[in-house]
Short mmCIF file of C-alpha atoms and ligand atoms in Angstrom, two decimals:
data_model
loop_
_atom_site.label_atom_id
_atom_site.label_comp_id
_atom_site.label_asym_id
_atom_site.label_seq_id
_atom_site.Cartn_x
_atom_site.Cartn_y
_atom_site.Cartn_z
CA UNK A 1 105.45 -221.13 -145.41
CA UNK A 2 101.87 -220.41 -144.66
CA UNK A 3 99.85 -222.20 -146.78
CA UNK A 4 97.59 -221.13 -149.55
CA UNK A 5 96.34 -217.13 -149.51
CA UNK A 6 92.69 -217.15 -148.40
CA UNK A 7 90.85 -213.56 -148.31
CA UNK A 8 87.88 -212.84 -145.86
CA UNK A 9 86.22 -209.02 -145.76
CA UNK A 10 84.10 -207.46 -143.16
CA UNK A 11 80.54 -206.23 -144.47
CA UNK A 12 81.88 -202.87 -144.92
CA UNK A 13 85.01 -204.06 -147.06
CA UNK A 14 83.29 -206.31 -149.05
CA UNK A 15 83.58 -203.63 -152.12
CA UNK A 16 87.29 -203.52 -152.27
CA UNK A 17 87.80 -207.43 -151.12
CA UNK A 18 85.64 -208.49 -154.86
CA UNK A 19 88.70 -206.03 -156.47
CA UNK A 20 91.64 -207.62 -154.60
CA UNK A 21 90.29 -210.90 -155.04
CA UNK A 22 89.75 -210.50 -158.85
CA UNK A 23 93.64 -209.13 -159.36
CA UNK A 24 95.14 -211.77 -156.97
CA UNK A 25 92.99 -214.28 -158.98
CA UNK A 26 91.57 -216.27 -156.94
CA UNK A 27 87.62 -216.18 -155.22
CA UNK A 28 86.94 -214.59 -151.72
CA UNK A 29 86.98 -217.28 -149.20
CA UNK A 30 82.96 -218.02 -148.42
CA UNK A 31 81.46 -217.13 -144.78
CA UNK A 32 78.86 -216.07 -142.93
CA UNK A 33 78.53 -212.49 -141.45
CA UNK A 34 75.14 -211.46 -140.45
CA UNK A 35 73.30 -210.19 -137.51
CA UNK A 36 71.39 -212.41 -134.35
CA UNK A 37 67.78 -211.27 -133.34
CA UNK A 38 69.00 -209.33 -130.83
CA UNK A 39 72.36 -207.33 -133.25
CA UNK A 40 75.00 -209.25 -132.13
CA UNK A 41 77.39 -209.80 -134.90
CA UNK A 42 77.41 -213.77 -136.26
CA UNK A 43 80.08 -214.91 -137.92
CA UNK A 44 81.13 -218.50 -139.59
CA UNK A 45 83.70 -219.42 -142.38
CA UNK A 46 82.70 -221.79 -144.60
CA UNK A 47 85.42 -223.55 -146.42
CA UNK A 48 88.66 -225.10 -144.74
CA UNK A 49 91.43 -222.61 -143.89
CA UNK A 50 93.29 -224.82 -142.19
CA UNK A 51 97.55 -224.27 -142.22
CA UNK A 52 96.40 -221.25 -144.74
CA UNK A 53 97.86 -217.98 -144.88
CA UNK A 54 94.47 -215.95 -143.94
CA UNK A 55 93.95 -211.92 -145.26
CA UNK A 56 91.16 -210.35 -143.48
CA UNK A 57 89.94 -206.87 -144.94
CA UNK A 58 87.94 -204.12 -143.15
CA UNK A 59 88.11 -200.55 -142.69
CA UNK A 60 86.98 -199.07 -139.03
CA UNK A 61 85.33 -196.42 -139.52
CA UNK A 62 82.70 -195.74 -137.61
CA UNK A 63 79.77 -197.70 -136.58
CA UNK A 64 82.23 -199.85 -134.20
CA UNK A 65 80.10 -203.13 -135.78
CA UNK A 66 82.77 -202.26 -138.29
CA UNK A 67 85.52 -203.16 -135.89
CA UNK A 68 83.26 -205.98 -133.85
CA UNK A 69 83.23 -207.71 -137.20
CA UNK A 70 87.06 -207.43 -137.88
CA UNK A 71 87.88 -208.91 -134.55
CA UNK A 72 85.49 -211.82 -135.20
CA UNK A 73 86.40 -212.81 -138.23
CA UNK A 74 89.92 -212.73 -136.61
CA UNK A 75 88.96 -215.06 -133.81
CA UNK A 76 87.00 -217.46 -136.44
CA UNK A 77 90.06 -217.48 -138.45
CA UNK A 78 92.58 -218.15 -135.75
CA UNK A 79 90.18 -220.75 -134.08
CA UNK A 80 89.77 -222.22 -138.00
CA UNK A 81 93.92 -223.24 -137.26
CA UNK A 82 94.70 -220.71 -139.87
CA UNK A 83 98.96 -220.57 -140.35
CA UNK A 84 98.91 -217.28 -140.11
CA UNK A 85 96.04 -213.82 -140.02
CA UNK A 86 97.03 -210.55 -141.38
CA UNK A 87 94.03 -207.75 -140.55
CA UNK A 88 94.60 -205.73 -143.84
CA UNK A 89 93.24 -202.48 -142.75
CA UNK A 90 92.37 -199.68 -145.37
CA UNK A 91 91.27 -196.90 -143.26
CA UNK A 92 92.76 -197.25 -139.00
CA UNK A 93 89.82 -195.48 -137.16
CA UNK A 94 90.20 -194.24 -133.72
CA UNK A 95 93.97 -193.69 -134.86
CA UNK A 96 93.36 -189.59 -134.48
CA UNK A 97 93.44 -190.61 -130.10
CA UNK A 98 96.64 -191.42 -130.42
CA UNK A 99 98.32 -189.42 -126.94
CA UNK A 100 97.34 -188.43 -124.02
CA UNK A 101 96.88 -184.49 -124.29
CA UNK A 102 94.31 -183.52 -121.53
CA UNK A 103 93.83 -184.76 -118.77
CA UNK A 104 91.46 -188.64 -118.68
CA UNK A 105 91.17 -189.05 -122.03
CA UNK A 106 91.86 -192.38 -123.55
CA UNK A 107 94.44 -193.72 -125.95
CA UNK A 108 92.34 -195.39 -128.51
CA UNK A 109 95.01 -196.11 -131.25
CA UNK A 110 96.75 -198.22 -128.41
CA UNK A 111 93.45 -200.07 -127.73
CA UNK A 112 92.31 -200.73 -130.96
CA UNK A 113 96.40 -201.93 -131.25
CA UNK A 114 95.62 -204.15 -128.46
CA UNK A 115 92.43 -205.33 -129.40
CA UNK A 116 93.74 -206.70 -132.69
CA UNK A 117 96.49 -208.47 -131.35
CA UNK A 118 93.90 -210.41 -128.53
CA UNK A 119 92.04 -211.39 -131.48
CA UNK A 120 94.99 -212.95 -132.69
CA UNK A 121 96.14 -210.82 -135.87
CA UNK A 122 99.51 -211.85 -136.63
CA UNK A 123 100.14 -208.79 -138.73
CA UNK A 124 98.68 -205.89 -139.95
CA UNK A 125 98.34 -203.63 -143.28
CA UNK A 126 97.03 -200.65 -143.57
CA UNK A 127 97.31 -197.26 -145.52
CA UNK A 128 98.50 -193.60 -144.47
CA UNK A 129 98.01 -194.65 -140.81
CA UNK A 130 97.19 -191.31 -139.30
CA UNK A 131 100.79 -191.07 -137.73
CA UNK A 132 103.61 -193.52 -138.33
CA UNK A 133 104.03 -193.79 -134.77
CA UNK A 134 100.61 -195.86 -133.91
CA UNK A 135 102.91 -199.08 -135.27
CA UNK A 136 104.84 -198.71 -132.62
CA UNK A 137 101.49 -199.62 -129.94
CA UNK A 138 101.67 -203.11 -132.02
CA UNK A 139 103.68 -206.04 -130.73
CA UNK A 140 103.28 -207.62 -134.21
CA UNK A 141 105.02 -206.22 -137.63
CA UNK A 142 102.73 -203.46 -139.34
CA UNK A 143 103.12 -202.23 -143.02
CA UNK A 144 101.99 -198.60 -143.19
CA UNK A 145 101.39 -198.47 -146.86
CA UNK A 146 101.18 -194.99 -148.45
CA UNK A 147 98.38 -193.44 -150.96
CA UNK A 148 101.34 -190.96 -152.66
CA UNK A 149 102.47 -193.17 -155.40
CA UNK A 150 98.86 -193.65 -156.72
CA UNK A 151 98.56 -189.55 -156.24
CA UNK A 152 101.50 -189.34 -158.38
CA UNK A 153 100.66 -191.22 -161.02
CA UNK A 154 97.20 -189.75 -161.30
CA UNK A 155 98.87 -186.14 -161.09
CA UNK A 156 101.44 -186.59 -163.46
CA UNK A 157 99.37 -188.28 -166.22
CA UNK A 158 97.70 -185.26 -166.32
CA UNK A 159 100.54 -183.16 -166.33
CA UNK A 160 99.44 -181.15 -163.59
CA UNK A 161 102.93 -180.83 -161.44
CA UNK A 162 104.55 -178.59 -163.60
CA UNK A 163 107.74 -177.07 -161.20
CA UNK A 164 107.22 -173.53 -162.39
CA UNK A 165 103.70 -173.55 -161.50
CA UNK A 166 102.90 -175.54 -158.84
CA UNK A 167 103.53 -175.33 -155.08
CA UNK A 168 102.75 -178.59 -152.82
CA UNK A 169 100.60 -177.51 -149.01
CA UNK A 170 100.84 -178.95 -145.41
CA UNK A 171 97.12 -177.98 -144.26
CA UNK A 172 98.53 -178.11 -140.77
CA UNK A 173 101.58 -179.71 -139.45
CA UNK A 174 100.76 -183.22 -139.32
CA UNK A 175 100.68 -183.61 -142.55
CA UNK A 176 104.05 -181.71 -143.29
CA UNK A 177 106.20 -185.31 -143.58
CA UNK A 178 103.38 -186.55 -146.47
CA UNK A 179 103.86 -183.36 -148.08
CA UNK A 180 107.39 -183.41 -148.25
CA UNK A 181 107.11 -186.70 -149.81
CA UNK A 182 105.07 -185.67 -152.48
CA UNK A 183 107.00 -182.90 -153.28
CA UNK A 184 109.84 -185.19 -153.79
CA UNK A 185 107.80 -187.12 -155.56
CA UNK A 186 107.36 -184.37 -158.11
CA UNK A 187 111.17 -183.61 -158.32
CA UNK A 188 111.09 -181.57 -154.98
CA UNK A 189 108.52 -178.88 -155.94
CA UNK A 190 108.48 -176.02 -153.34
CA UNK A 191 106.14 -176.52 -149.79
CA UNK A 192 103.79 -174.15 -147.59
CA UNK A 193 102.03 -175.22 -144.93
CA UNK A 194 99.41 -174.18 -143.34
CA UNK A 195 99.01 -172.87 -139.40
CA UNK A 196 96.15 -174.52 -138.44
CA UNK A 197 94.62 -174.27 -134.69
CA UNK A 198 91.45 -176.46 -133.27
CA UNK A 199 89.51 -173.78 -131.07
CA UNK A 200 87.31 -177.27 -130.08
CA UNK A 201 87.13 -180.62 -131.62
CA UNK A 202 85.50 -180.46 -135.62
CA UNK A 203 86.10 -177.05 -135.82
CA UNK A 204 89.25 -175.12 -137.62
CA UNK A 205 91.09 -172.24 -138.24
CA UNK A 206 94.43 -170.67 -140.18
CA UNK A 207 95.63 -168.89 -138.19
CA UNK A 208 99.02 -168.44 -140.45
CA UNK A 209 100.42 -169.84 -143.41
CA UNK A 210 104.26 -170.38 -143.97
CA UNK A 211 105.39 -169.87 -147.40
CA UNK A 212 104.87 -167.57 -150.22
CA UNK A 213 101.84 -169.04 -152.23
CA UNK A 214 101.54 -165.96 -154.55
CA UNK A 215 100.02 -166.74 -158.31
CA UNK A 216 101.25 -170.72 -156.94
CA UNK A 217 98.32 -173.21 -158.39
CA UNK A 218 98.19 -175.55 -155.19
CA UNK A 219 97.86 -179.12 -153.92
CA UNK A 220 97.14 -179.80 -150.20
CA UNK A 221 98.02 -183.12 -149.19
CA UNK A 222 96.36 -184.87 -146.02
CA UNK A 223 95.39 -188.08 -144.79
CA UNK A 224 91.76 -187.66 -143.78
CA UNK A 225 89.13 -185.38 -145.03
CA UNK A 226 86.18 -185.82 -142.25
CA UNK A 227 84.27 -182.39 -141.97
CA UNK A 228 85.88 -181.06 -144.47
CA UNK A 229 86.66 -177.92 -142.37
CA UNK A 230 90.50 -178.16 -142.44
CA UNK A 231 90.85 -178.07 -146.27
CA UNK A 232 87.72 -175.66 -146.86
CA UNK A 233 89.33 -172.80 -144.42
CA UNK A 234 92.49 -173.57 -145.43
CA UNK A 235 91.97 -172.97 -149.50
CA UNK A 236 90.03 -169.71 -148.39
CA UNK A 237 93.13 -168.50 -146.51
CA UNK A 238 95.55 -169.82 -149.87
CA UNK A 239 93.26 -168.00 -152.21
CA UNK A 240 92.93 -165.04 -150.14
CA UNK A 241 96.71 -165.14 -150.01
CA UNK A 242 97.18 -164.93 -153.73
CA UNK A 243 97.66 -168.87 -155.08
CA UNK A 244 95.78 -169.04 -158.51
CA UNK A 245 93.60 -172.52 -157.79
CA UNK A 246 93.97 -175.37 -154.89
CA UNK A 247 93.31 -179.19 -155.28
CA UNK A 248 93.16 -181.53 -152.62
CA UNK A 249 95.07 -185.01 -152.66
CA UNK A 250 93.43 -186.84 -148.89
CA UNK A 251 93.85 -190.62 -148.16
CA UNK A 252 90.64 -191.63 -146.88
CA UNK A 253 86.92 -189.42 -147.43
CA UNK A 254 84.87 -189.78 -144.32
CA UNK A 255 82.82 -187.25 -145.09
CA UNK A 256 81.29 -186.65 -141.74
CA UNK A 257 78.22 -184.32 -141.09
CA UNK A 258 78.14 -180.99 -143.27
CA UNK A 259 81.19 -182.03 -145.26
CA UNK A 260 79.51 -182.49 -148.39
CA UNK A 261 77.89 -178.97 -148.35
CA UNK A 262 81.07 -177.42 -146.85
CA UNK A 263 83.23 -178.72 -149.69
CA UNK A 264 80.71 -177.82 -152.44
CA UNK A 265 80.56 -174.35 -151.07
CA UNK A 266 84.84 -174.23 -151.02
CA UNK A 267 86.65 -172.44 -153.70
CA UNK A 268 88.57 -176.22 -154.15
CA UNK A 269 88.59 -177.13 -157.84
CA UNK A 270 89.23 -180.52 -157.25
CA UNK A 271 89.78 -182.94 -154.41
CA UNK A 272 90.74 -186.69 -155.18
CA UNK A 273 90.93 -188.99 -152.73
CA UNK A 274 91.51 -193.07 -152.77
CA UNK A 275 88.08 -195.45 -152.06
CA UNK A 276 89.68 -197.02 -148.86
CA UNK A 277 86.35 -195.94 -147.62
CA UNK A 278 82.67 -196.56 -149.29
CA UNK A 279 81.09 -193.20 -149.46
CA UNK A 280 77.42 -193.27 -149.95
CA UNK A 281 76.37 -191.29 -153.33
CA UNK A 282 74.77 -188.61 -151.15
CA UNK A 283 77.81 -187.74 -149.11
CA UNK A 284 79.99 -187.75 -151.85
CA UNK A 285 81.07 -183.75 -152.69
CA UNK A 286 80.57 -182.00 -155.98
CA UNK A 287 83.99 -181.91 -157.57
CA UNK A 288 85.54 -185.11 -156.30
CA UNK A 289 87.83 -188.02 -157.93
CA UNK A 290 87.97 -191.93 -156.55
CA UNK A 291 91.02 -193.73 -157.12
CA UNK A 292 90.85 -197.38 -156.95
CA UNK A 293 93.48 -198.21 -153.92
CA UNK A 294 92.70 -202.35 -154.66
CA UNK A 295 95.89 -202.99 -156.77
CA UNK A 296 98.11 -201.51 -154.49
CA UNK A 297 96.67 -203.51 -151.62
CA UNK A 298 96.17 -206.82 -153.93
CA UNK A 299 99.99 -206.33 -154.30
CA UNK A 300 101.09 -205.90 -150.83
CA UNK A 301 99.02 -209.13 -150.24
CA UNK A 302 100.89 -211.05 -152.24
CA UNK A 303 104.10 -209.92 -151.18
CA UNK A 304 103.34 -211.23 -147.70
CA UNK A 305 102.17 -214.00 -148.35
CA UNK A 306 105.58 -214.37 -150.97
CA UNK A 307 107.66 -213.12 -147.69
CA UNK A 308 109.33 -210.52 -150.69
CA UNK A 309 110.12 -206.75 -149.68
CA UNK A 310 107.06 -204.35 -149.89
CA UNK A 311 109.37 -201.23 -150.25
CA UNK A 312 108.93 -201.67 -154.16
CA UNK A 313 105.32 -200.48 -153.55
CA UNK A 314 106.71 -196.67 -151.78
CA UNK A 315 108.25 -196.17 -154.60
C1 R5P B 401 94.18 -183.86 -138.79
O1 R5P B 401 94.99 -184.04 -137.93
C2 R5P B 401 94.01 -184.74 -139.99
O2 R5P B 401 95.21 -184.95 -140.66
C3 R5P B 401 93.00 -184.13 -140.94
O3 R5P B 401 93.45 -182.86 -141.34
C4 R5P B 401 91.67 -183.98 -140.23
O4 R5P B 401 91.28 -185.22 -139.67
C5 R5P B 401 90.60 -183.48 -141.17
O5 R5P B 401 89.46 -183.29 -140.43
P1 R5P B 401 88.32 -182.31 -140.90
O6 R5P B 401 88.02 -182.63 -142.34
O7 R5P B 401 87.17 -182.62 -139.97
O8 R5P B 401 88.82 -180.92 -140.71
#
């Protein structure tokens, strides 16, 4: 056993940590995390987590201070003699790097893998890791938790899935295994996907879709929404190919550059994502739903730390 459950968030978790905390029932763990003179990142726990079972949230998105201050607070913990450190990870950044497809480029998921486990994680858990695969560049056990089930619910309570209506979309073929899923979800609805080529990074285009989407009302399902140039071309090309209306179920809302004006100029009626990421008011699109992703993580939390089965929560 690992002692009691003691929970620790970067800056840029801090949001979701007050949530997990509050349904796990018990206060965030107090420390310090602020900035030297100079920027350097300065870190200090303040209670006794000594022989304790130690849950360290941050999601690293971009700036990297994000994932400076999640290796830290790793190091602080593990130094601290915690029993064991799990790096609960909302949104993986750098996971998109994650093969070597031209020539000298790097691997990042594989570093950032590495990184973690220097710092001394003992395990991680995140959410809709970009591909499944990435746990396989960890040495230590990884739960890839998925978003779906919350989709579902939040779908279905508004009775939007109806079979004869309703047609689930790949928006490239990534994301085909996620939408599969979710069409199973929804007692195996029928899938499309989308052809989707990168003429150079941040940009898109369909080049074909798969599937009859004719008078279909439409979901896309994807992990990450960053410019918001994969979903935008790809609901032109649905509409233009006769579906009725497209919504967007993504993961994690980055959000990145032009997204917000890209999106509000889409045809999408609706896109929902989860709040694994803070999105500043000003970046946030037009016509878009936050689902609160803390009880799902809150739950896998104390699983762990229980050492009972987390496939309850992919259900
Ligand atoms: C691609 O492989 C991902 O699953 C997302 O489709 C992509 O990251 C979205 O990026 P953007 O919004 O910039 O098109």
């Amino acid at each position: 056993m690992h002692g009691d459950i003691k929970l620790l968030a970067g800056n840029n978790s801090e949001y979701l940590l007050e949530r997990i905390a509050f349904k796990i029932g018990i206060p965030p763990t107090k420390r310090i995390l602020s900035r030297f003179s100079d920027g350097e990142i300065r870190v200090q726990i303040l209670e006794s987590i000594r022989g304790d079972d130690v849950f360290i949230v941050q999601s690293t998105n971009p700036p990297s201070d994000n994932l400076m201050e999640l290796l830290l607070l790793i190091d602080a913990a593990k130094r601290a003699s915690a029993s064991r450190v799990t790096a609960v990870i909302p949104y993986f950044g750098y996971a998109r790097q994650d093969r070597k497809d031209q020539p000298r480029v790097p691997i990042s998921a594989k570093l950032i893998a590495n990184l973690l486990q220097v710092a001394g994680a003992d395990r991680v858990i995140t959410l809709d890791l970009h591909a499944d695969q990435i746990q396989g560049f960890f040495d230590i056990p990884v739960d890839n938790l998925y978003a779906t089930p919350i989709f579902k619910d939040f779908f279905a309570l508004r009775g939007i899935m109806d079979p004869e209506e309703y047609m689930i979309v790949a928006p490239d073929v990534g994301a085909t295994k996620r939408a599969r899923l979710m069409a199973r979800y929804f007692g195996n609805l029928p899938l499309a996907l989308v052809d989707k080529r990168r003429p150079e990074p941040n940009q898109a285009e369909v080049v074909n879709i798969i599937g009859s989407v004719e008078s279909k009302k439409l979901l896309i399902i994807d992990d990450i929404i960053d410019t918001g140039r994969t979903i935008a071309v790809a609901s032109k090309a649905l509409l233009e190919a006769g579906a009725k209306e497209v919504r967007v179920a993504a993961t994690h809302g980055l959000f990145s550059g032009q997204a917000k004006k890209i999106l509000d100029d889409s045809p999408i009626e609706e896109i929902v994502i989860t709040d694994s990421l803070a999105i500043p008011a000003e970046r946030r699109p037009e016509r878009l739903t936050v689902l609160d992703i803390a009880p799902l993580l809150a739950e896998a939390i104390i699983r762990t730390h229980d050492a009972r089965s987390l496939s309850a929560l992919f259900l």
